[in-house]
């Protein structure tokens, strides 16, 4: 079984920057062209040596070890005589190597298995087995697609609920005579295809086929990695690896490659696990052209961080700090200015009874407003809203909380009144203090000010989380948010004050006169400077908060000014390629020495001239927005053939990651799939299930025959197709 597994995985063939060494006075290295000529050849990055997979699995019994010890144990490294040595290793028809090859072929041919030979099956038995297996695959496929548990607590025949899989199989067979006659109680007891091991094998076969589709979609192209770790429900640290690449149609894709349990979150541990996941899929670190992580020290450390370890092996794997994560850090710094909201939610949202009071009060107010004609009826209107608890790590949670509060403000006041009258002890005092606080002009002003400020950054956050977002457009969005904040500071005071006064009138709150002196709450301070309400609200609050947000954006997003990203920005097709700069694009090519040789850069110079002349004359290109659209249009218009070097630069620019939102979505899926009722799910099972659940669009188009064959080839089966 172990040998079969190795053969199914195939030889390890990483696309690597093979190191050179001095052999006979010349620099020599392993040649990637040997992969095509010798199907059995594999290469080890760690040992910089070549091996023979077939001879490793089937060594000769007479001590000759399949025709060469160097291809089995020590590894072949004599690159100066590579073709000659590899041909000698193959030898003649009856060489030890060819004997090992025939043994491998026999092992993969199940029809020659002893078990199959002893149990000859008729065509009808094979047909029944195929129908039975297909029915099981269909049911497992549905469970994986929906993220549902497969096994049940009690799957015995006497159980009233035998689990999703078997109950779905019974439903699948209902009314279908051909299926019903060969499944469950109508199938052989030793070939029912419903055991837990069979279920796991089918899920694994589905995940394997999805991964093959992803690797096939990447082809020989380059990619970037998005990595993060999180704790699952069984208190295990899980690391997710997502690949970002440009497919053959020119679309930016972000696909889940795998999720793995790590013993700790040290940078070296994470790197080793990433390398293991990549090598298992036939990829290598040398093909990485971008890294996207959060700002944790173990990920982004300049000396011993994961970023630094990968850059040490691949200098072209440029690191980009997740834009969405940086934005959230700026929001947290500003949102802390409104701590009263958190106190309010803790007091009201901590009790089911109090939240019911808010819902009932709000529902009554909505009905009254509808009767008076103040609200319109319609689909999706007047939905129930609540108070979301803001979280520093949940993107957009602060804005959602503030946005809902003005809608249910009067219901919250009613709830606090009830708490003040009925509660005892500490809750009664907290309700009294909170009532005084939120029924003030200060609270109303800060609430509406924060909504206006966070509304701008919330739109930016949603845009950054798009899978197909490119780094150039992301930088433009950040600059746009800064300009909008500056415009709010310069021109937004009057509209903000009007909205606050309107809200206060509606809710019968006191309204401060802007010309009067501002009175500090509490004991008066000696020698305190006297200021007007206008100065306090406009300068000390409004200007201060907006300036703080601008300062945070400038300090957090300082990397947009790096030379690499400034060069990438010259690819932007906006305004008829107004940002095009040939010199900067030639400089950009030098950042990728493995993709652009000196000769390529010389050819790139005139090609850029031809390219910019062509696209400016073509109306299809003059209205494009972002380099993602440019890449797709170059494929549609076949310009990638006319300008291959320019297209290469465009793809490299698109590989630079923007945000790790795809990784966060995987963690959300993980919490759904591996919940408290499924906390004993194995690490391999979690990976297989998540690959199918997250990449459901690939699952939907998978060919059933491919899953059947993959499942059948995993091990020797009792039945045959």
XYZ file of C-alpha atoms in Angstrom:
721
model
C 0.000 0.000 0.000
C 2.882 2.365 0.786
C 4.489 1.640 -2.573
C 1.202 2.249 -4.364
C 0.832 5.583 -2.578
C 4.301 6.718 -3.695
C 3.603 5.673 -7.269
C 0.265 7.493 -7.336
C 1.913 10.672 -6.044
C 4.571 10.329 -8.731
C 8.219 11.412 -8.563
C 9.076 14.635 -6.741
C 9.788 17.159 -9.504
C 9.982 20.700 -8.150
C 10.476 23.610 -10.558
C 13.447 25.020 -8.714
C 16.349 27.371 -9.242
C 18.803 24.491 -9.236
C 22.078 25.475 -7.515
C 25.307 25.280 -9.488
C 28.604 23.812 -8.379
C 32.080 23.611 -9.822
C 32.563 20.253 -11.560
C 35.687 19.873 -13.659
C 36.304 23.606 -13.768
C 32.787 24.448 -15.015
C 29.593 25.384 -13.216
C 27.115 22.531 -13.487
C 23.591 21.940 -12.169
C 20.601 19.650 -12.474
C 18.660 20.182 -15.727
C 14.873 20.490 -15.702
C 14.810 19.020 -19.241
C 15.735 15.642 -17.748
C 12.238 15.454 -16.264
C 10.676 14.981 -19.700
C 13.264 12.504 -20.936
C 13.290 10.258 -17.851
C 9.813 9.700 -16.380
C 11.200 7.964 -13.295
C 13.573 10.750 -12.268
C 12.987 12.831 -9.132
C 14.971 15.587 -7.456
C 15.585 16.454 -3.792
C 15.974 20.172 -3.023
C 17.382 19.469 0.437
C 20.181 17.181 -0.847
C 20.598 18.692 -4.328
C 20.581 15.173 -5.749
C 18.603 13.055 -8.235
C 16.978 9.702 -7.471
C 15.091 6.921 -9.262
C 11.624 6.420 -7.798
C 11.108 2.914 -9.250
C 14.468 1.554 -8.112
C 13.920 3.073 -4.668
C 10.613 1.187 -4.305
C 11.807 -2.141 -5.775
C 15.419 -2.740 -4.934
C 17.167 -5.787 -6.359
C 17.519 -8.778 -4.030
C 21.066 -9.540 -5.182
C 22.502 -6.421 -3.620
C 22.814 -4.370 -6.793
C 19.976 -2.113 -5.628
C 18.186 -1.625 -8.888
C 21.203 -0.821 -11.004
C 22.877 1.963 -9.031
C 23.192 2.822 -5.347
C 23.635 6.488 -6.147
C 20.071 6.678 -7.496
C 18.630 5.084 -4.339
C 20.526 6.043 -1.200
C 23.281 8.610 -1.693
C 21.734 10.431 -4.657
C 23.195 11.221 -8.075
C 25.113 14.523 -8.239
C 27.581 14.125 -11.130
C 25.884 16.735 -13.315
C 28.815 16.861 -15.769
C 27.934 13.368 -17.062
C 24.211 13.551 -16.473
C 22.796 12.230 -19.785
C 25.385 9.459 -19.992
C 24.862 8.338 -16.400
C 21.075 8.458 -16.658
C 21.120 6.362 -19.862
C 23.484 3.848 -18.238
C 21.142 3.615 -15.260
C 18.254 2.656 -17.549
C 20.383 0.036 -19.304
C 19.042 -2.740 -21.512
C 15.627 -4.430 -21.505
C 16.409 -6.773 -18.611
C 18.355 -4.282 -16.526
C 17.596 -3.972 -12.832
C 16.018 -0.573 -13.493
C 13.614 -1.908 -16.136
C 12.688 -4.809 -13.883
C 11.778 -2.283 -11.184
C 9.718 -0.293 -13.712
C 7.724 -3.417 -14.695
C 7.077 -4.215 -11.031
C 5.716 -0.720 -10.513
C 3.452 -1.021 -13.535
C 2.164 -4.373 -12.300
C 1.437 -2.909 -8.874
C -0.696 -0.137 -10.373
C -2.599 -2.612 -12.581
C -5.288 -3.922 -10.252
C -6.468 -6.490 -12.767
C -3.192 -8.375 -12.129
C -3.649 -8.313 -8.358
C -3.711 -11.714 -6.639
C -6.879 -10.748 -4.764
C -8.611 -9.836 -8.017
C -7.336 -12.968 -9.757
C -8.748 -15.178 -6.982
C -12.087 -13.398 -7.116
C -13.131 -13.203 -10.763
C -16.189 -11.031 -11.167
C -18.867 -11.141 -13.809
C -19.848 -8.112 -15.848
C -23.078 -7.782 -13.841
C -21.173 -7.740 -10.538
C -18.871 -5.030 -11.906
C -21.871 -3.014 -13.108
C -23.544 -3.279 -9.690
C -20.307 -2.214 -7.980
C -20.018 0.840 -10.213
C -23.623 1.894 -9.510
C -23.110 1.373 -5.769
C -19.862 3.331 -5.708
C -21.339 6.117 -7.843
C -24.273 6.463 -5.443
C -21.901 6.748 -2.469
C -19.810 9.359 -4.296
C -22.915 11.405 -5.152
C -24.005 11.481 -1.504
C -20.517 12.279 -0.174
C -20.192 14.965 -2.823
C -23.377 16.648 -1.590
C -22.229 16.528 2.052
C -18.853 18.051 1.181
C -20.497 20.710 -0.998
C -22.759 21.808 1.854
C -20.204 21.324 4.640
C -22.433 18.785 6.378
C -21.208 16.001 8.638
C -20.972 12.653 6.849
C -21.087 10.147 9.685
C -23.855 9.813 12.228
C -23.738 9.130 15.957
C -25.349 5.729 15.444
C -25.257 4.205 11.955
C -26.648 0.807 12.918
C -29.692 -0.525 11.062
C -31.857 -0.103 14.172
C -31.015 3.604 14.481
C -33.731 6.151 13.669
C -31.143 8.534 12.241
C -28.118 6.859 10.686
C -26.320 10.075 9.753
C -26.398 12.388 6.763
C -24.565 10.064 4.402
C -26.643 6.912 4.864
C -29.934 8.808 5.137
C -29.080 10.677 1.945
C -28.132 7.392 0.282
C -31.537 5.947 1.219
C -33.242 9.017 -0.235
C -31.039 8.801 -3.342
C -32.088 5.189 -3.905
C -35.797 5.834 -3.266
C -37.771 5.411 -6.483
C -34.705 4.349 -8.477
C -34.821 0.611 -8.971
C -31.317 0.326 -10.444
C -29.765 2.007 -7.378
C -32.075 0.579 -4.705
C -31.349 -2.978 -5.815
C -27.566 -2.703 -5.211
C -27.137 -0.458 -2.129
C -27.392 -0.875 1.651
C -29.246 -4.059 2.620
C -29.354 -5.217 -1.023
C -25.545 -5.157 -1.388
C -22.949 -7.736 -0.263
C -22.123 -7.308 3.415
C -18.409 -6.947 2.660
C -18.907 -4.503 -0.237
C -21.577 -2.015 0.846
C -19.306 1.035 0.256
C -20.677 2.813 3.333
C -18.005 2.230 6.003
C -16.208 5.210 7.618
C -12.986 4.272 5.801
C -14.790 4.309 2.455
C -16.308 7.696 3.303
C -12.864 9.125 4.137
C -11.351 7.669 0.954
C -14.058 9.243 -1.204
C -13.560 12.646 0.447
C -9.807 12.282 -0.063
C -10.322 11.356 -3.723
C -12.480 14.454 -4.218
C -9.860 16.694 -2.544
C -7.090 15.125 -4.645
C -8.954 15.810 -7.885
C -9.666 19.412 -6.866
C -5.981 19.956 -6.048
C -5.031 18.468 -9.414
C -7.369 20.933 -11.128
C -5.727 23.830 -9.273
C -2.196 22.660 -10.108
C -3.227 22.109 -13.733
C -4.720 25.614 -13.818
C -1.401 27.055 -12.592
C 0.615 24.971 -15.055
C 4.232 26.071 -15.204
C 3.415 29.640 -14.162
C 4.469 31.470 -11.022
C 2.305 32.154 -7.987
C 2.136 33.892 -4.610
C 1.250 32.485 -1.217
C -1.155 33.813 1.404
C -0.570 32.263 4.820
C -2.034 32.639 8.283
C -2.732 30.441 11.279
C -5.698 30.099 13.619
C -6.915 27.835 16.397
C -9.687 25.341 15.665
C -12.374 24.070 18.006
C -10.156 21.243 19.321
C -7.466 23.779 20.364
C -5.112 22.919 17.514
C -3.096 25.500 15.621
C -3.997 25.206 11.940
C -2.032 26.890 9.155
C -3.729 27.696 5.852
C -1.933 28.111 2.528
C -3.752 29.880 -0.313
C -2.231 30.298 -3.775
C -2.684 33.461 -5.837
C -2.010 33.097 -9.563
C -3.139 34.234 -13.005
C -4.890 31.537 -15.039
C -4.794 30.982 -18.780
C -7.719 33.379 -19.351
C -5.934 36.197 -17.533
C -8.077 36.075 -14.376
C -6.563 36.439 -10.918
C -7.379 33.370 -8.842
C -6.934 32.643 -5.146
C -7.287 28.942 -4.354
C -6.911 26.895 -1.182
C -3.954 24.544 -1.488
C -4.173 23.022 1.961
C -4.510 23.399 5.701
C -2.129 21.707 8.121
C -1.719 21.347 11.861
C 1.470 22.968 13.204
C 2.960 22.224 16.607
C 3.955 25.863 17.134
C 3.898 29.161 15.270
C 7.631 29.712 14.982
C 8.688 31.001 11.594
C 10.905 27.988 10.865
C 8.082 25.564 11.658
C 5.694 27.429 9.375
C 8.234 27.516 6.544
C 8.896 23.785 6.768
C 5.162 23.049 6.691
C 4.613 25.394 3.739
C 7.436 23.704 1.870
C 5.943 20.292 2.650
C 2.521 21.317 1.307
C 4.069 22.785 -1.843
C 6.288 19.784 -2.562
C 3.372 17.393 -2.047
C 1.571 19.221 -4.845
C 4.617 19.333 -7.110
C 5.419 22.993 -6.410
C 8.442 24.682 -4.855
C 9.460 27.844 -3.059
C 11.430 28.974 -6.109
C 8.198 29.679 -8.030
C 6.845 32.064 -5.392
C 6.752 35.705 -6.447
C 4.816 37.198 -3.557
C 4.085 36.656 0.125
C 0.993 37.926 1.927
C 0.774 37.710 5.725
C -0.451 39.766 8.647
C 1.914 41.940 10.636
C 2.762 39.437 13.391
C 6.462 39.298 14.233
C 6.749 35.586 13.422
C 5.427 36.320 9.908
C 6.884 39.712 8.965
C 10.075 39.803 11.054
C 13.004 41.285 9.139
C 15.564 38.807 10.525
C 13.910 35.573 11.638
C 10.354 36.018 10.390
C 8.714 33.759 7.821
C 9.096 36.549 5.266
C 12.857 36.668 5.829
C 13.269 32.872 5.665
C 11.488 32.659 2.318
C 13.375 35.668 0.930
C 16.653 34.016 1.927
C 15.888 31.197 -0.527
C 13.981 33.234 -3.099
C 14.823 36.923 -3.376
C 11.921 37.528 -5.798
C 9.236 36.487 -3.284
C 8.301 40.050 -2.321
C 6.345 40.527 0.894
C 3.212 42.667 1.117
C 1.606 43.325 4.494
C -2.117 42.513 4.218
C -3.837 45.805 3.312
C -7.117 44.827 4.989
C -5.290 43.962 8.212
C -3.426 47.274 8.176
C -6.701 49.105 7.623
C -8.301 47.313 10.564
C -5.442 48.454 12.799
C -6.148 52.059 11.824
C -9.855 51.606 12.586
C -9.180 50.101 16.002
C -6.987 53.062 16.964
C -9.762 55.508 16.060
C -12.708 53.441 17.302
C -11.273 53.433 20.820
C -12.358 57.068 21.005
C -15.928 55.823 21.496
C -15.626 53.513 24.511
C -19.190 54.229 25.650
C -20.496 51.938 22.901
C -18.687 48.923 24.355
C -20.089 49.642 27.831
C -23.572 49.935 26.362
C -23.329 46.601 24.520
C -21.954 44.833 27.578
C -24.859 46.109 29.646
C -27.664 45.510 27.128
C -26.350 42.695 24.950
C -25.295 40.463 27.811
C -28.876 39.435 28.593
C -31.368 37.638 26.348
C -34.256 39.307 28.190
C -32.852 42.788 27.590
C -32.269 42.102 23.896
C -35.857 40.795 23.653
C -37.049 44.056 25.182
C -35.153 46.016 22.519
C -36.553 43.868 19.705
C -40.128 44.134 20.967
C -39.854 47.882 21.476
C -38.324 48.401 18.035
C -40.953 46.213 16.347
C -43.734 48.261 17.948
C -42.102 51.503 16.788
C -41.776 50.169 13.226
C -45.454 49.201 13.139
C -46.421 52.644 14.417
C -44.199 54.362 11.816
C -45.720 52.255 9.036
C -49.225 53.194 10.127
C -48.275 56.881 10.131
C -46.666 56.625 6.695
C -43.209 57.520 8.005
C -41.785 54.270 6.661
C -42.319 52.496 3.351
C -43.089 48.818 3.007
C -41.276 46.573 0.589
C -39.131 43.510 0.242
C -35.964 43.785 2.332
C -37.088 46.961 4.111
C -37.484 47.445 7.873
C -35.485 44.340 8.757
C -34.701 43.532 12.379
C -31.376 44.984 13.490
C -29.368 44.458 16.637
C -26.221 45.596 18.375
C -23.198 43.748 17.067
C -20.325 43.405 19.455
C -17.294 45.205 17.955
C -14.124 43.138 17.754
C -10.602 44.315 16.970
C -9.994 41.307 14.692
C -13.367 41.266 12.911
C -13.214 43.491 9.858
C -16.061 46.014 9.638
C -17.573 45.164 13.032
C -17.094 48.666 14.489
C -18.912 50.357 11.613
C -21.816 47.863 11.682
C -22.281 48.460 15.397
C -22.356 52.245 15.068
C -24.591 52.128 11.989
C -27.345 50.197 13.768
C -27.384 52.250 16.958
C -29.217 55.360 15.609
C -31.924 53.087 14.167
C -32.746 51.437 17.492
C -31.668 54.320 19.723
C -35.087 54.933 21.279
C -35.547 51.197 21.931
C -32.179 51.104 23.700
C -33.272 54.024 25.898
C -36.472 52.140 26.797
C -34.440 49.057 27.703
C -32.073 51.052 29.907
C -35.065 52.609 31.683
C -36.372 49.129 32.472
C -32.957 48.046 33.775
C -32.744 51.172 35.920
C -36.164 50.472 37.481
C -36.044 46.681 37.848
C -32.370 45.751 38.242
C -30.540 45.695 41.537
C -26.980 46.325 42.599
C -24.264 47.101 40.068
C -26.448 46.792 36.940
C -28.812 49.475 38.257
C -25.956 51.939 38.732
C -24.433 51.133 35.328
C -27.789 51.687 33.635
C -28.196 55.080 35.315
C -24.718 56.224 34.290
C -25.133 54.900 30.728
C -28.490 56.657 30.366
C -26.977 59.980 31.347
C -24.087 59.415 28.968
C -25.995 58.418 25.804
C -28.710 61.042 26.300
C -26.232 63.846 25.796
C -25.256 65.983 22.841
C -21.659 64.744 23.198
C -22.709 61.149 22.598
C -24.885 62.025 19.612
C -22.122 64.102 18.048
C -19.389 61.476 18.483
C -21.724 58.738 17.229
C -22.533 60.530 13.965
C -18.941 61.681 13.516
C -17.614 58.127 13.836
C -20.225 56.836 11.389
C -19.098 59.360 8.773
C -15.406 58.594 9.293
C -15.760 54.805 9.410
C -18.125 54.767 6.411
C -15.220 55.863 4.206
C -12.816 53.238 5.504
C -15.510 50.541 5.533
C -15.948 50.862 1.759
C -12.177 50.621 1.401
C -12.118 47.493 3.575
C -14.750 45.725 1.453
C -12.927 46.601 -1.776
C -9.613 45.292 -0.455
C -11.170 41.925 0.386
C -11.997 41.102 -3.240
C -10.102 38.071 -4.538
C -9.259 39.687 -7.873
C -8.048 42.947 -6.345
C -4.686 44.088 -7.717
C -2.018 46.032 -5.871
C -2.251 49.103 -8.130
C -5.995 49.470 -7.629
C -5.541 48.866 -3.898
C -3.056 51.744 -3.694
C -5.508 53.955 -5.590
C -8.287 53.003 -3.175
C -6.093 53.931 -0.198
C -5.254 57.284 -1.785
C -8.940 57.796 -2.559
C -9.874 57.140 1.072
C -7.293 59.692 2.213
C -8.692 62.288 -0.205
C -12.251 61.623 0.985
C -11.189 62.005 4.605
C -9.444 65.262 3.769
C -12.562 66.444 1.940
C -14.657 65.483 4.972
C -12.331 67.558 7.158
C -12.502 70.561 4.828
C -16.175 70.507 3.810
C -18.001 68.041 6.034
C -18.486 70.029 9.239
C -21.776 71.702 8.322
C -23.474 68.516 7.106
C -22.266 66.624 10.186
C -23.627 69.264 12.559
C -26.957 69.326 10.699
C -27.343 65.552 10.988
C -26.515 65.648 14.718
C -29.031 68.436 15.403
C -31.703 66.616 13.375
C -31.092 63.427 15.372
C -31.255 65.303 18.686
C -34.564 66.892 17.734
C -36.002 63.543 16.734
C -34.908 61.850 19.977
C -35.602 64.899 22.205
C -31.977 65.309 23.245
C -30.419 68.592 24.445
C -28.743 70.644 21.716
C -25.617 72.604 22.530
C -25.316 76.198 21.367
C -22.082 76.410 19.408
C -21.455 80.018 20.489
C -21.647 79.298 24.222
C -18.700 78.294 26.386
C -18.012 74.599 26.666
C -18.502 73.291 30.222
C -16.411 70.297 31.268
C -18.189 67.598 33.243
C -17.022 66.967 36.798
C -15.056 69.329 39.020
C -13.917 72.548 37.320
C -10.192 72.717 36.602
C -8.142 75.617 37.930
C -6.787 77.933 35.245
C -8.511 75.901 32.537
C -8.675 77.650 29.177
C -12.201 78.688 28.266
C -13.319 77.553 24.813
C -16.593 77.653 22.943
C -18.655 74.620 22.053
C -17.795 75.239 18.405
C -14.075 74.980 19.137
C -14.547 71.871 21.254
C -16.676 69.923 18.787
C -15.062 71.121 15.579
C -11.408 71.330 16.544
C -10.893 69.100 19.572
C -13.194 66.311 18.367
C -13.926 66.466 14.626
C -10.550 67.658 13.361
C -8.667 65.515 15.875
C -10.414 62.260 14.907
C -10.133 62.858 11.147
C -6.473 63.839 11.485
C -5.837 60.752 13.583
C -7.393 58.551 10.903
C -5.321 60.219 8.188
C -2.161 59.873 10.256
C -2.859 56.189 10.867
C -3.443 55.572 7.143
C -0.210 57.363 6.235
C 1.875 55.488 8.795
C 0.344 52.060 8.184
C 0.407 52.203 4.385
C 3.925 53.556 4.032
C 4.906 50.629 1.778
C 2.895 52.072 -1.119
C 5.814 54.427 -1.619
C 8.365 51.636 -2.131
C 10.204 51.537 -5.435
C 8.661 48.211 -6.468
C 5.075 49.400 -6.080
C 5.836 52.767 -7.679
C 7.100 50.900 -10.739
C 4.094 48.579 -10.760
C 1.774 51.610 -10.753
C 3.060 52.524 -14.236
C 1.067 49.590 -15.663
C -2.215 51.201 -14.662
C -4.425 51.642 -17.770
C -6.632 54.342 -16.206
C -7.076 57.593 -18.139
C -5.681 56.066 -21.324
C -2.439 54.868 -19.663
C -1.624 58.275 -18.177
C 0.771 56.716 -15.629
C 2.818 54.805 -18.222
C 6.570 55.236 -17.678
C 8.875 53.067 -19.767
C 11.952 53.654 -17.619
C 10.172 52.549 -14.465
C 8.822 49.433 -16.193
C 12.331 48.541 -17.349
C 13.399 49.018 -13.735
C 10.536 46.759 -12.645
C 11.873 43.970 -14.857
C 15.172 44.067 -12.977
C 13.324 43.131 -9.781
C 12.716 39.699 -11.343
C 16.117 38.452 -12.620
C 14.845 34.881 -13.040
C 12.108 36.014 -15.438
C 14.035 38.722 -17.287
C 17.564 38.108 -18.447
C 19.760 40.923 -19.727
C 18.776 39.957 -23.271
C 15.051 40.018 -22.317
C 15.392 43.539 -20.904
C 17.032 44.683 -24.138
C 14.085 43.291 -26.107
C 11.608 44.729 -23.607
C 12.658 48.307 -24.373
C 11.344 48.455 -27.971
C 8.454 46.153 -27.118
C 7.151 48.668 -24.568
C 7.205 51.372 -27.252
C 5.179 49.191 -29.599
C 2.843 48.137 -26.811
C 1.919 51.639 -25.611
C 1.421 52.843 -29.194
C -0.838 49.877 -29.949
C -3.041 50.035 -26.836
C -3.527 53.808 -27.039
C -4.787 53.410 -30.587
C -7.115 50.545 -29.614
C -10.454 51.666 -28.136
C -10.802 48.345 -26.288
C -7.923 49.334 -23.997
C -8.539 53.036 -23.426
C -11.456 52.524 -21.023
C -9.960 49.796 -18.857
C -9.847 50.125 -15.063
C -7.001 48.399 -13.254
C -4.314 45.984 -14.393
C -6.617 43.008 -13.712
C -8.863 44.171 -16.564
C -5.766 44.913 -18.655
C -4.519 41.352 -18.219
C -7.866 39.822 -19.223
C -8.176 42.103 -22.240
C -4.658 41.220 -23.411
C -5.679 37.560 -23.445
C -8.984 38.216 -25.239
C -7.337 40.458 -27.851
C -4.379 38.041 -28.234
C -1.983 40.833 -27.281
C -0.141 38.476 -24.931
C 1.297 36.839 -28.049
C 2.313 40.116 -29.649
C 3.835 41.503 -26.432
C 4.894 38.451 -24.376
C 7.412 40.342 -22.227
C 4.883 43.052 -21.332
C 2.305 40.400 -20.503
C 4.867 38.735 -18.252
C 5.312 41.977 -16.310
C 1.534 42.416 -15.998
C 1.156 38.914 -14.563
C 3.987 39.459 -12.091
C 2.303 42.665 -10.913
C -0.960 40.813 -10.393
C 0.794 38.183 -8.286
C 1.600 40.727 -5.585
C -0.950 39.959 -2.855
C -3.307 42.620 -1.527
C -5.117 41.050 1.426
C -5.394 37.712 3.211
C -9.197 37.781 3.069
C -9.228 34.397 1.288
C -7.329 32.870 4.221
C -9.776 34.381 6.700
C -12.671 32.905 4.700
C -11.034 29.479 5.013
C -10.887 29.897 8.783
C -14.583 30.826 8.819
C -15.274 27.660 6.834
C -13.090 25.683 9.249
C -15.181 26.817 12.212
C -18.308 25.724 10.332
C -16.945 22.351 9.218
C -15.040 21.445 12.386
C -17.511 22.535 15.024
C -17.923 21.324 18.603
C -19.836 18.242 17.434
C -17.050 17.303 15.013
C -14.052 18.269 17.127
C -12.429 14.828 16.728
C -11.992 15.230 12.985
C -8.465 14.268 11.927
C -6.088 16.800 10.413
C -6.071 15.017 7.052
C -9.846 14.744 7.094
C -10.171 18.453 7.876
C -7.892 19.340 4.969
C -9.775 17.118 2.508
C -13.181 18.365 3.614
C -12.183 22.038 3.532
C -10.642 21.783 0.061
C -13.937 20.451 -1.286
C -16.103 22.860 0.698
C -14.112 26.029 -0.030
C -13.440 25.251 -3.706
C -17.032 24.240 -4.384
C -17.014 25.708 -7.902
C -14.309 23.215 -8.909
C -16.185 20.435 -7.101
C -19.313 21.174 -9.127
C -17.533 20.624 -12.422
C -15.457 17.585 -11.427
C -15.968 14.555 -13.639
C -17.410 11.591 -11.724
C -15.214 9.202 -13.661
C -12.071 10.942 -12.389
C -13.233 10.573 -8.785
C -14.097 6.922 -9.418
C -10.669 6.137 -10.838
C -8.796 8.066 -8.134
C -10.749 6.268 -5.420
C -10.186 2.904 -7.090
C -6.439 3.453 -7.482
C -5.865 4.500 -3.873
C -5.675 0.864 -2.743
C -6.672 -2.614 -3.851
C -10.466 -2.835 -3.743
C -12.709 -5.867 -3.452
C -14.753 -4.641 -6.376
C -13.531 -3.670 -9.812
C -14.894 -1.218 -12.328
